[in-house]
Short mmCIF file of N, CA and C in Angstrom, two decimals:
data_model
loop_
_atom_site.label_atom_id
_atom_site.label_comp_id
_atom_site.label_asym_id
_atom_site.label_seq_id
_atom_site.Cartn_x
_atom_site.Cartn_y
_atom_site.Cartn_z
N UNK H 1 0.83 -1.19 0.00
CA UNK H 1 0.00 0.00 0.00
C UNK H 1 0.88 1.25 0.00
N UNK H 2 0.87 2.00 -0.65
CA UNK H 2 1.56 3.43 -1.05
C UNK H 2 1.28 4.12 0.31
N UNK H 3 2.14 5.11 0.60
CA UNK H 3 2.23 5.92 1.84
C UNK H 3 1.20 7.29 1.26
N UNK H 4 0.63 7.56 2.09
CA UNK H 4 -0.52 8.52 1.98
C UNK H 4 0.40 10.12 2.25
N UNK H 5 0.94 10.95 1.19
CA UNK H 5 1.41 11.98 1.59
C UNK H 5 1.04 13.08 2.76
N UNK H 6 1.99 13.45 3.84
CA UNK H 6 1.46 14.48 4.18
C UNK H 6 0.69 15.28 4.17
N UNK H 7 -0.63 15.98 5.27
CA UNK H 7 -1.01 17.01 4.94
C UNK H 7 0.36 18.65 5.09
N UNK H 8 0.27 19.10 4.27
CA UNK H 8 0.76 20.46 3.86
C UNK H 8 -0.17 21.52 3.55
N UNK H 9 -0.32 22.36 4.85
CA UNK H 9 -0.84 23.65 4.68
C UNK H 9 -0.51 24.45 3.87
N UNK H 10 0.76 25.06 3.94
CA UNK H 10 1.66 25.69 3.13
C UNK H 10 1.24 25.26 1.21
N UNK H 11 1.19 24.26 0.94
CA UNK H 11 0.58 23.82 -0.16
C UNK H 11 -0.64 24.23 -0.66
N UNK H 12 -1.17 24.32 0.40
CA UNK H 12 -3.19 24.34 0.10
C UNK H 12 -2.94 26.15 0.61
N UNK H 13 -2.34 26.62 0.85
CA UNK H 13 -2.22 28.48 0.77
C UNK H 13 -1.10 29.05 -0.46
N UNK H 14 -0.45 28.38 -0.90
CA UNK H 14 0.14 28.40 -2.39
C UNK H 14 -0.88 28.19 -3.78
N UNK H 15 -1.22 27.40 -3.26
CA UNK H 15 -2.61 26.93 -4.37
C UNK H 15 -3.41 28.01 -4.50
N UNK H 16 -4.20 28.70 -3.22
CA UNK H 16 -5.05 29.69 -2.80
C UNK H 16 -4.44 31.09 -3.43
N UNK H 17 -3.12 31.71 -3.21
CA UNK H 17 -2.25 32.59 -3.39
C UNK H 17 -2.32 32.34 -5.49
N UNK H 18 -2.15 31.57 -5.90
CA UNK H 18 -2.10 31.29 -7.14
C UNK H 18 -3.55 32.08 -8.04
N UNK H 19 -4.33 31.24 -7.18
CA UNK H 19 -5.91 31.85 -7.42
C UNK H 19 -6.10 33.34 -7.47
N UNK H 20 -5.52 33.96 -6.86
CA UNK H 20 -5.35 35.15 -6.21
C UNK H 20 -4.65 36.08 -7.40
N UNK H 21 -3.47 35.69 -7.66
CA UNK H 21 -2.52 36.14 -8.74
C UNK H 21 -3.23 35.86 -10.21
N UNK H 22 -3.57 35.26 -10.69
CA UNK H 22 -4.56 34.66 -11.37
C UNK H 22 -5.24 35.70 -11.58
N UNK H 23 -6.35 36.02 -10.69
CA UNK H 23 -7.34 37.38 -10.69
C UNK H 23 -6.65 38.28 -11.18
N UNK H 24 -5.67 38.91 -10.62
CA UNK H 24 -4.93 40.10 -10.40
C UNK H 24 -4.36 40.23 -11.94
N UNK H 25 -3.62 39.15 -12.16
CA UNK H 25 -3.66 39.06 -14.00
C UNK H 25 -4.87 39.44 -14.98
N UNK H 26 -5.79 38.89 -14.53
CA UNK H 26 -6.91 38.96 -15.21
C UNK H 26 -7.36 40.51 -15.21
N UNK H 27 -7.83 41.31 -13.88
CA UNK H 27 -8.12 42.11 -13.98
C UNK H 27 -7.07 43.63 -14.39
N UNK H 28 -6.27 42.79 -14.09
CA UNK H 28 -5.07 43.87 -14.91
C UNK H 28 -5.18 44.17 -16.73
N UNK H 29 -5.40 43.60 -16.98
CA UNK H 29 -5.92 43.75 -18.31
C UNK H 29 -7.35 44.07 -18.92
N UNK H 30 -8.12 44.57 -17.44
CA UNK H 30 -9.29 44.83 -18.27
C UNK H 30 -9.12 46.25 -18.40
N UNK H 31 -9.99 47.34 -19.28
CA UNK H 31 -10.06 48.33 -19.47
C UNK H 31 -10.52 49.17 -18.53
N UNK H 32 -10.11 50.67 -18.39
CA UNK H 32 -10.78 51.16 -17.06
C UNK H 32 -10.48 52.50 -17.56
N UNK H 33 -10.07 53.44 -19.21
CA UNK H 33 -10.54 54.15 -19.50
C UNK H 33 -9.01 55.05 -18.96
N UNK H 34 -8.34 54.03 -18.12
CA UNK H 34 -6.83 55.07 -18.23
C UNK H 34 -5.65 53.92 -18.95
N UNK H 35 -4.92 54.12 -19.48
CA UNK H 35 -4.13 54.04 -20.14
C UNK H 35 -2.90 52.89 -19.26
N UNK H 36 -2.38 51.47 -19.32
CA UNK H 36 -2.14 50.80 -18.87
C UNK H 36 -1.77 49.69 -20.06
N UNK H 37 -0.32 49.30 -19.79
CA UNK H 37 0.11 48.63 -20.76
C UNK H 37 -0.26 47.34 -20.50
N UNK H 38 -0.56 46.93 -19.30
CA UNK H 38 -1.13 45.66 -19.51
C UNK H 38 -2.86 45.26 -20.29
N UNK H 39 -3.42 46.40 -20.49
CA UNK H 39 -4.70 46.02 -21.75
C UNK H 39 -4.04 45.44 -22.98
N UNK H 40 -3.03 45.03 -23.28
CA UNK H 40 -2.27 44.91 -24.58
C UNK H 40 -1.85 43.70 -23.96
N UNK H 41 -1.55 42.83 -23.03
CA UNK H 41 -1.09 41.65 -22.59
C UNK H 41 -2.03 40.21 -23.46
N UNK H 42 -3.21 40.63 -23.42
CA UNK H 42 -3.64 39.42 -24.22
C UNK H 42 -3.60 39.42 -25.74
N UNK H 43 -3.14 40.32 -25.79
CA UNK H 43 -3.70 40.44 -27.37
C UNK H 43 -1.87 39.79 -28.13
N UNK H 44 -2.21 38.84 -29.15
CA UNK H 44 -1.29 37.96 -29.90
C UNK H 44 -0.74 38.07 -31.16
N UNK H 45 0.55 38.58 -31.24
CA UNK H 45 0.58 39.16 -32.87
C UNK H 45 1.12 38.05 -33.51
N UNK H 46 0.84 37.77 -34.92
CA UNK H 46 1.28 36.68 -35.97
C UNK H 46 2.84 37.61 -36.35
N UNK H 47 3.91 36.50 -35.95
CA UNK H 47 5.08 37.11 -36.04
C UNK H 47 6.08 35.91 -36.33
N UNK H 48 6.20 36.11 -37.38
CA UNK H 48 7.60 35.05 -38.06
C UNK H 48 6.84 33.96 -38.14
N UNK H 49 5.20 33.62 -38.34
CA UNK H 49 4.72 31.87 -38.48
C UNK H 49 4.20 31.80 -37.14
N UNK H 50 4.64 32.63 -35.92
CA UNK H 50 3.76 32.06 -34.92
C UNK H 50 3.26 32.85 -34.33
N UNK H 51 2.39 32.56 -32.97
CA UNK H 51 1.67 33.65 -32.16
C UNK H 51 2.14 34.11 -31.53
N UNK H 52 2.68 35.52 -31.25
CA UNK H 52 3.51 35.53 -29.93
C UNK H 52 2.60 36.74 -29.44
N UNK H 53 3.10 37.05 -28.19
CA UNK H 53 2.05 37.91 -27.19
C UNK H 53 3.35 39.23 -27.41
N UNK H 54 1.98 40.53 -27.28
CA UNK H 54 2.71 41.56 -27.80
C UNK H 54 4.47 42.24 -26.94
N UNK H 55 4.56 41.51 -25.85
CA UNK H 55 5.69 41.87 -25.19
C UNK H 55 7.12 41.19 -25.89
N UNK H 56 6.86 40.50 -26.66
CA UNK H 56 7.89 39.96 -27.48
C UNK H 56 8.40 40.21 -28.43
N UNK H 57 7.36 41.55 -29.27
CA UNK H 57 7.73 41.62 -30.41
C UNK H 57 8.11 43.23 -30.85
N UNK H 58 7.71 43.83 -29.07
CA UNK H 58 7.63 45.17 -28.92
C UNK H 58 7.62 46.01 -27.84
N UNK H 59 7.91 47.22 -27.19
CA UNK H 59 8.12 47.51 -25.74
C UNK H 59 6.18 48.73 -26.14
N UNK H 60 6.01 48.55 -25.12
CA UNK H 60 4.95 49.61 -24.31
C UNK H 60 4.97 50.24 -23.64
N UNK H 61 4.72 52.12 -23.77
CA UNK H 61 5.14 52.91 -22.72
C UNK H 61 3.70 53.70 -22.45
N UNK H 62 3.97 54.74 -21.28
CA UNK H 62 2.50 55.03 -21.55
C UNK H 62 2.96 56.61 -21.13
N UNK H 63 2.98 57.47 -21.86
CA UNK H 63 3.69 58.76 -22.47
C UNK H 63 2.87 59.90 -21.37
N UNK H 64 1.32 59.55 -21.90
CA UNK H 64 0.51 60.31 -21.12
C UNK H 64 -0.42 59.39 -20.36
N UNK H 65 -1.41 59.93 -19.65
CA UNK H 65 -2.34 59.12 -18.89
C UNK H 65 -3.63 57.90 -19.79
N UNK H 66 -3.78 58.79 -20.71
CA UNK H 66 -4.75 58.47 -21.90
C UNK H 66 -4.04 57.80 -23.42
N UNK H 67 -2.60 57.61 -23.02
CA UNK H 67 -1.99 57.15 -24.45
C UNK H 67 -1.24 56.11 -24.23
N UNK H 68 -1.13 55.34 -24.94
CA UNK H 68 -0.25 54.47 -25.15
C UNK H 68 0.24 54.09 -26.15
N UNK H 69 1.91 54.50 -26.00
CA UNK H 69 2.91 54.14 -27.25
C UNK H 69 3.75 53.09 -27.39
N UNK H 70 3.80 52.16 -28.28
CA UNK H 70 4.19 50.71 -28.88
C UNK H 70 4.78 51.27 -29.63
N UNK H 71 6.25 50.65 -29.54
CA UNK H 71 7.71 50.37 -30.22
C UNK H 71 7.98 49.35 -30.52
N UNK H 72 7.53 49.11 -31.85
CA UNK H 72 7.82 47.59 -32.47
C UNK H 72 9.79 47.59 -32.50
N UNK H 73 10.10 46.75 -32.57
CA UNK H 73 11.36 46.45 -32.59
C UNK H 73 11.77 45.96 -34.03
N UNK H 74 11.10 45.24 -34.91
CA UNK H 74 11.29 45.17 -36.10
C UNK H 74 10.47 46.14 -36.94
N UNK H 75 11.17 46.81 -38.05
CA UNK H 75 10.10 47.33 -38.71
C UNK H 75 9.20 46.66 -39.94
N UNK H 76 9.53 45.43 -40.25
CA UNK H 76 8.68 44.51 -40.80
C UNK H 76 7.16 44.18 -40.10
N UNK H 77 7.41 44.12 -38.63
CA UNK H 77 6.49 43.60 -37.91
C UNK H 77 5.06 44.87 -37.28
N UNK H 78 5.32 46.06 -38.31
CA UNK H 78 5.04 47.01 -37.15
C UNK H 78 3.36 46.60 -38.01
N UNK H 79 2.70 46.17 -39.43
CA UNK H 79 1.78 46.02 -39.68
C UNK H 79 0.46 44.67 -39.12
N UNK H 80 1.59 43.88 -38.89
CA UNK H 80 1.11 42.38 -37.92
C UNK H 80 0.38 43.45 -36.70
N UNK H 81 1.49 44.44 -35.88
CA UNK H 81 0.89 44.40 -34.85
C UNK H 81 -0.37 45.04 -34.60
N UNK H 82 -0.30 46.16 -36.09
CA UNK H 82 -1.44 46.91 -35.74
C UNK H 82 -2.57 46.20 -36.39
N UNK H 83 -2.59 44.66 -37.50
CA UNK H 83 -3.46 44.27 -37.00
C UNK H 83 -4.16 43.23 -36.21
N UNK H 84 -3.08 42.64 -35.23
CA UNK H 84 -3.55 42.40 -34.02
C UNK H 84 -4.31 43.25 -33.39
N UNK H 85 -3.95 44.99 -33.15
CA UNK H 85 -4.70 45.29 -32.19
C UNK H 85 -6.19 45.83 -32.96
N UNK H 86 -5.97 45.74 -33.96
CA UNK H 86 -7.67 46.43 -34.84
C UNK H 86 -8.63 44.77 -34.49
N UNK H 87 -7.86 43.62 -34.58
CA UNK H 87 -8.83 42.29 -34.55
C UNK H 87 -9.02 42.19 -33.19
N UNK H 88 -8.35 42.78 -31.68
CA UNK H 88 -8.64 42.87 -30.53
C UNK H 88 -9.95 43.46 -30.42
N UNK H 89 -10.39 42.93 -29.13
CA UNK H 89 -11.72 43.44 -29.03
C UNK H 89 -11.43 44.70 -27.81
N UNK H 90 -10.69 45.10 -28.10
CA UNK H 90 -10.65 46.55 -27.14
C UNK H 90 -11.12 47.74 -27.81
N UNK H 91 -11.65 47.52 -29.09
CA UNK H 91 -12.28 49.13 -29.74
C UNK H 91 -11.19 50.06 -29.37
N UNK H 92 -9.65 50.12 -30.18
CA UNK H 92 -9.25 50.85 -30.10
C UNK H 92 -8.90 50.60 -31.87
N UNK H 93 -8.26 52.26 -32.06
CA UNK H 93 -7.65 52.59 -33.36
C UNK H 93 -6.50 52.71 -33.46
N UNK H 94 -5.19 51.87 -33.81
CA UNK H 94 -4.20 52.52 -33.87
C UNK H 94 -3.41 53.37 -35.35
N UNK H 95 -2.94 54.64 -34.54
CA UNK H 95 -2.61 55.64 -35.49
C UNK H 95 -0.43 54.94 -35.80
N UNK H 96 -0.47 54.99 -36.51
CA UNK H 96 1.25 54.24 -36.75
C UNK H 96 1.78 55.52 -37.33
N UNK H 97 3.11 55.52 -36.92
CA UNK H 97 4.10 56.48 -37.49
C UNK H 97 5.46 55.90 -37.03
N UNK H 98 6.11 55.52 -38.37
CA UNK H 98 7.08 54.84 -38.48
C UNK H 98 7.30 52.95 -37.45
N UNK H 99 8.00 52.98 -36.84
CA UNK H 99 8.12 52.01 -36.09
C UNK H 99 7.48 52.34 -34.74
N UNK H 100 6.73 53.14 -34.70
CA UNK H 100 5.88 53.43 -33.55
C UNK H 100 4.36 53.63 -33.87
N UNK H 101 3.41 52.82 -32.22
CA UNK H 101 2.12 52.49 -32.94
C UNK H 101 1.75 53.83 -31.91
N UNK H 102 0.86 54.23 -32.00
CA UNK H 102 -0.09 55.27 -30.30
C UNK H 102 -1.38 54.91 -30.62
N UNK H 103 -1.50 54.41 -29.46
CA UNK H 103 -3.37 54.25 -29.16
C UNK H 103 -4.15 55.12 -28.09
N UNK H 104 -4.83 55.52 -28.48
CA UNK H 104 -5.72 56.79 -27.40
C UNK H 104 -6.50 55.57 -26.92
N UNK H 105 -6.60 56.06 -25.43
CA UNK H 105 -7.52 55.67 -24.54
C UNK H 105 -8.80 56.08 -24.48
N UNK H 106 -10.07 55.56 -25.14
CA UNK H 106 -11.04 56.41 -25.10
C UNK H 106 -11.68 56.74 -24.12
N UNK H 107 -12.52 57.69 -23.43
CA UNK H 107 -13.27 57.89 -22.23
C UNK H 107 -14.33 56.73 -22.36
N UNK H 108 -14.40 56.30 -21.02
CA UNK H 108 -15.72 54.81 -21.34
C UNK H 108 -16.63 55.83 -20.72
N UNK H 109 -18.10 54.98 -21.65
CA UNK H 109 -19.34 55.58 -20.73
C UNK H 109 -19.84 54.92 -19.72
N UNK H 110 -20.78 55.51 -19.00
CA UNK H 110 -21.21 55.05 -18.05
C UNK H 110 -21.70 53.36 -18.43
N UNK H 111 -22.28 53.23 -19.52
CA UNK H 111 -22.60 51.68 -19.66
C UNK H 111 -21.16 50.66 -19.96
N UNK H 112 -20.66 51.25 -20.76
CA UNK H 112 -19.71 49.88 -20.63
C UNK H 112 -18.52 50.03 -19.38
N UNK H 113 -18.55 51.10 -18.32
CA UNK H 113 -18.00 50.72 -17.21
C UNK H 113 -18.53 49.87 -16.29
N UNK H 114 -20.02 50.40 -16.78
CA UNK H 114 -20.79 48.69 -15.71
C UNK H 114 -20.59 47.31 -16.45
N UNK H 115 -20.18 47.41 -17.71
CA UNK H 115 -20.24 46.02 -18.35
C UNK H 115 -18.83 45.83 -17.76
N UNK H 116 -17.80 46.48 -17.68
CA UNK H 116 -16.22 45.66 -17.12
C UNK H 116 -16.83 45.93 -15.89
N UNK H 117 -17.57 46.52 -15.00
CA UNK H 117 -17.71 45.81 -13.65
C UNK H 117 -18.04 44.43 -13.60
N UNK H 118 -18.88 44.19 -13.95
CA UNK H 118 -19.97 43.06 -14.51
C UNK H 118 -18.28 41.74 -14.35
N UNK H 119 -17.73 41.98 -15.94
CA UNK H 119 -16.74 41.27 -16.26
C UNK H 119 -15.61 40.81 -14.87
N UNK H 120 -15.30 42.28 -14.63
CA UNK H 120 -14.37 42.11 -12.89
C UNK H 120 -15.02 40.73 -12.30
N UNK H 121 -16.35 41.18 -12.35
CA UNK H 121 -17.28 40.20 -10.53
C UNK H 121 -17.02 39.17 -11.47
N UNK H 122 -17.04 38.56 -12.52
CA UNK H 122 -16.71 37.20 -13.58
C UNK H 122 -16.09 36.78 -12.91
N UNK H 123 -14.70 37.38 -13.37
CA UNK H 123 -13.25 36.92 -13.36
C UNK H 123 -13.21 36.64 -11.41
N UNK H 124 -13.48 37.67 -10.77
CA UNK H 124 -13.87 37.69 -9.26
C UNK H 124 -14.38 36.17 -8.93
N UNK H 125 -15.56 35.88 -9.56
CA UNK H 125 -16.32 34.15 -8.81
C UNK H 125 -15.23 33.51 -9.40
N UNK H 126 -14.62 33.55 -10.34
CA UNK H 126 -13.52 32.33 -10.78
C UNK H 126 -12.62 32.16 -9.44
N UNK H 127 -12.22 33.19 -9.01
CA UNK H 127 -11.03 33.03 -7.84
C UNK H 127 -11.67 32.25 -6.89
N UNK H 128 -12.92 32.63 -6.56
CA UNK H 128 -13.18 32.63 -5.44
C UNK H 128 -13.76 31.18 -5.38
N UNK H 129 -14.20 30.28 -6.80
CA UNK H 129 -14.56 28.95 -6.79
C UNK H 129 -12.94 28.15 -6.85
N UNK H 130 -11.90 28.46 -7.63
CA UNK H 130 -10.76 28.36 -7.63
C UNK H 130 -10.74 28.11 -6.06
N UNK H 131 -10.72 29.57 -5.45
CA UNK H 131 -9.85 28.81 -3.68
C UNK H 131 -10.80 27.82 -3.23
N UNK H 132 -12.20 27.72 -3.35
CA UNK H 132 -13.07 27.14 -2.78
C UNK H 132 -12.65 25.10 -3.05
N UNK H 133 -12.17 25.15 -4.57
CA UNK H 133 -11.77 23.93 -4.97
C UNK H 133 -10.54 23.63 -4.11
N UNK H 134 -9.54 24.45 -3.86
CA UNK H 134 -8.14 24.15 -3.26
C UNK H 134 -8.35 23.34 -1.41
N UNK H 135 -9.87 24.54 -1.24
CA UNK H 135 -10.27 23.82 0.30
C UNK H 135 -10.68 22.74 0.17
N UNK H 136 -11.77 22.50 -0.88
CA UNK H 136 -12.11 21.02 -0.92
C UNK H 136 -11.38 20.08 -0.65
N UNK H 137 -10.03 20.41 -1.76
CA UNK H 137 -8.75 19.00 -2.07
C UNK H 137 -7.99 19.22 -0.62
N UNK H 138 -8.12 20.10 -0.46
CA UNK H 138 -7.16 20.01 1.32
C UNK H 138 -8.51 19.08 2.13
N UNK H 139 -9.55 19.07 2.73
CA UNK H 139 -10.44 18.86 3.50
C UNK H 139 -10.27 17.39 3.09
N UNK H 140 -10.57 16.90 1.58
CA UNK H 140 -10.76 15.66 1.23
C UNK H 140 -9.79 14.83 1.83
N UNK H 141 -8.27 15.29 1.52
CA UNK H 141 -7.20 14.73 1.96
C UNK H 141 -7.15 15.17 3.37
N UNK H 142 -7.63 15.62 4.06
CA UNK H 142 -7.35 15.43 5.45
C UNK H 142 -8.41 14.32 6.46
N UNK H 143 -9.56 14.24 5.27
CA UNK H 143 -10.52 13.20 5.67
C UNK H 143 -10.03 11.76 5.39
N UNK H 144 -8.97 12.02 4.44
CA UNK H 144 -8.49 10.74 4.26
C UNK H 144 -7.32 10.49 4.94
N UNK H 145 -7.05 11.20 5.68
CA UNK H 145 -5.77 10.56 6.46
C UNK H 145 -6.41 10.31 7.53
N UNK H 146 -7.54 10.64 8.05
CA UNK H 146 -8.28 10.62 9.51
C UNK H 146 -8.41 9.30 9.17
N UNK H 147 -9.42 8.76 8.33
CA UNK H 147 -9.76 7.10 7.77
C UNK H 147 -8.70 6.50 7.88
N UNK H 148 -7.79 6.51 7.23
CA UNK H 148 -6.57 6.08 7.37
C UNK H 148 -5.71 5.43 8.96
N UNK H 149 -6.19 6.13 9.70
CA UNK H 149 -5.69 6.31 10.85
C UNK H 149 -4.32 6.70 10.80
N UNK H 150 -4.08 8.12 9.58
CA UNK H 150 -2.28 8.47 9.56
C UNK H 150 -2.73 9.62 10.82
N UNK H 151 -3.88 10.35 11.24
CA UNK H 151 -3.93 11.22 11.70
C UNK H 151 -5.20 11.30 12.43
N UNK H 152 -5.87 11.93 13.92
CA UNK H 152 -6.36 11.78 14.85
C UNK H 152 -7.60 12.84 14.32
N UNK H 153 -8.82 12.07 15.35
CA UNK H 153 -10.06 13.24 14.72
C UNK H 153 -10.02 14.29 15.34
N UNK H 154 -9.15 14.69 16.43
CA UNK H 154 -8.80 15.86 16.91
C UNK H 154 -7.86 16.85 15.60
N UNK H 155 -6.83 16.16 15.07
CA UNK H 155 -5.60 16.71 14.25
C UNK H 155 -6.78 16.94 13.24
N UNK H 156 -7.49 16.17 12.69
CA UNK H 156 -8.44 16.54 11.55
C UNK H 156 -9.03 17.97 11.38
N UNK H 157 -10.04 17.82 12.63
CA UNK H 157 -10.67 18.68 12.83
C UNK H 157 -9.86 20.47 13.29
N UNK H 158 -8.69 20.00 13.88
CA UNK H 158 -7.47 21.86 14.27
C UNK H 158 -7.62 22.07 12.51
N UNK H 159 -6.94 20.49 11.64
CA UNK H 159 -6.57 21.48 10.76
C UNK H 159 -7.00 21.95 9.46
N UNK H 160 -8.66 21.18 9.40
CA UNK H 160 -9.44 21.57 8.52
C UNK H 160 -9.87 22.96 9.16
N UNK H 161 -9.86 23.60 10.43
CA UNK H 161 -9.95 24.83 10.68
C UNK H 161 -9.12 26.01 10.15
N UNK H 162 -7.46 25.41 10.46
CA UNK H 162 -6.69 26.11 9.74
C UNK H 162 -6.77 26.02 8.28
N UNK H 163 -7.75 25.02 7.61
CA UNK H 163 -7.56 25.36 5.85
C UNK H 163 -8.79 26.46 5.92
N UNK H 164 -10.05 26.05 6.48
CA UNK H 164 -11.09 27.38 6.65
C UNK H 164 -10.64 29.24 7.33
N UNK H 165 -9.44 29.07 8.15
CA UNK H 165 -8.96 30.59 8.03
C UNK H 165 -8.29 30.88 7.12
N UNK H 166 -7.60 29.71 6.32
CA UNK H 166 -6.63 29.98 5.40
C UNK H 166 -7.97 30.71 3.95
N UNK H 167 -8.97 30.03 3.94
CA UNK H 167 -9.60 30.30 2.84
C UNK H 167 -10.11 31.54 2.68
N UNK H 168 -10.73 31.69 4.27
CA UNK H 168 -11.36 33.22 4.24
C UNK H 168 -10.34 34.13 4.01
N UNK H 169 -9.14 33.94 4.34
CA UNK H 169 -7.96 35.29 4.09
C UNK H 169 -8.28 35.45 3.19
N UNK H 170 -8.02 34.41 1.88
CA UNK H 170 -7.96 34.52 0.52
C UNK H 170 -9.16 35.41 -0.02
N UNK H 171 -10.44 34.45 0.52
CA UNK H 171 -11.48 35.17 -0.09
C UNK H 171 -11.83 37.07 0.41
N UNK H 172 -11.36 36.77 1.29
CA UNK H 172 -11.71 38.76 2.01
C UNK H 172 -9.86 39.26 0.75
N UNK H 173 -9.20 38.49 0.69
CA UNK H 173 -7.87 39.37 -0.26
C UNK H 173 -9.34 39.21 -1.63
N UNK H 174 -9.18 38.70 -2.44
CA UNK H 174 -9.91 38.17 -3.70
C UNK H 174 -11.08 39.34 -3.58
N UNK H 175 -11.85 39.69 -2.73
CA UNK H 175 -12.95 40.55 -2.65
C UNK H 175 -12.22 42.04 -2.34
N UNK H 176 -11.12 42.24 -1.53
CA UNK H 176 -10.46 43.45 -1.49
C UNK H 176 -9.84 44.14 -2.92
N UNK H 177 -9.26 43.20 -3.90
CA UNK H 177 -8.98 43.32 -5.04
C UNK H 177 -9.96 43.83 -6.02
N UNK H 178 -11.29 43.37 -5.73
CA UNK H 178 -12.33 43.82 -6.93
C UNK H 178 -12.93 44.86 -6.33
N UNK H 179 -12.91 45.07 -5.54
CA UNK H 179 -13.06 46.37 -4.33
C UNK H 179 -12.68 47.30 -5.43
N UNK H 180 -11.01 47.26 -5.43
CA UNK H 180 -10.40 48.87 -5.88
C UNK H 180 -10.24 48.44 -7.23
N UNK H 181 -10.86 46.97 -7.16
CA UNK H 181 -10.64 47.57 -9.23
C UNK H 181 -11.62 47.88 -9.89
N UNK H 182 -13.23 47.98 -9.08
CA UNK H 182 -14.47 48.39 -9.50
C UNK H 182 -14.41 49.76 -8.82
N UNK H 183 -13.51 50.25 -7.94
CA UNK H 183 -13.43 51.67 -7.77
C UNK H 183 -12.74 52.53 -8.90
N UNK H 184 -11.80 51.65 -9.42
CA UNK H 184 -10.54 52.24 -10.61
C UNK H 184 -11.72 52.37 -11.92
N UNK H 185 -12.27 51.39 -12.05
CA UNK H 185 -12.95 51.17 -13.31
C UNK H 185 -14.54 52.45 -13.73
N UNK H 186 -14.77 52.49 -12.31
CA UNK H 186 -16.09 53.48 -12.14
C UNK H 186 -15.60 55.23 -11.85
N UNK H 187 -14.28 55.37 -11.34
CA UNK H 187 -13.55 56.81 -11.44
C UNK H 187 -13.98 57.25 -12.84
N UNK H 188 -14.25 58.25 -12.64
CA UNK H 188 -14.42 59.06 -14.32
C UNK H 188 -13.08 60.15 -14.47
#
């Protein structure tokens, strides 16, 4: 019979922390009407035969609050990128001059700042079913070492407590995050 691994807390709050970062990626790239080089992170330019993501093929600065300027590095590549970003679904235009792209940030209206709220709270339940799954697989495996008899229904029970404080941290971080990014997104 195979040895039943350790429970590891530290594991099941890495997992949780992942979830977390995850979000923070996600919502880093949504739109919020100021100017942020990570809105350009998903978007994939066809470059030499393959897909590559726009940090590879070009630097991003952001000059003013409302602009953002792309420095292709090849000047072959500077038409790929702009139309990557016209086939992006960010409704932007880019204006090109020479090996440099600039995209204006448009002012959002009041409706499609509620639609990226909307999107935020999305991406938001993902985390928050994400950590919810990480407690499960911790709880499961700690129910199975109790069966087992690797570990006591006292030890069970401390440390399925400690995976339930571990979760709520996460979830009150995960809800603090969409906090200020539905505050960032609704600033006019």
């Amino acid at each position: 019979m195979a040895a039943i691994p350790e429970f590891d807390l530290n594991d099941i709050k890495r997992r949780m922390q992942g979830a977390v970062a995850s979000l923070k990626g996600d919502l880093g790239s949504l739109r919020t009407g100021r100017a942020t080089p990570s809105i350009l992170d998903p978007i994939q330019v066809d470059a030499y035969g393959a897909m590559m993501p726009m940090a590879q093929v070009a630097t991003v600065s952001v000059p003013e609050p409302r602009l953002l300027s792309i420095s292709v590095w090849d000047r072959g590549m500077v038409s790929a990128v702009e139309k990557a970003i016209r086939e992006s679904d960010l409704g932007m235009n880019p204006q090109t001059e020479g090996q440099t792209i600039r995209l204006r940030v448009p002012e959002m209206n009041e409706q499609r700042r509620k639609e990226m709220v909307k999107v935020a709270h999305k991406y938001t339940e993902e985390a928050r079913v994400a950590v919810r799954h990480v407690r499960r697989d911790g709880l499961d495996h700690l129910k199975k070492l109790e069966k087992d008899g690797a570990i006591s229904e006292d030890d069970e029970k401390r440390q399925a407590g400690d995976v339930q404080k571990a979760t709520d941290q996460f979830i009150t971080e995960i809800d603090g995050v969409l906090a200020a990014k539905e505050k960032e997104i609704m600033q006019v």
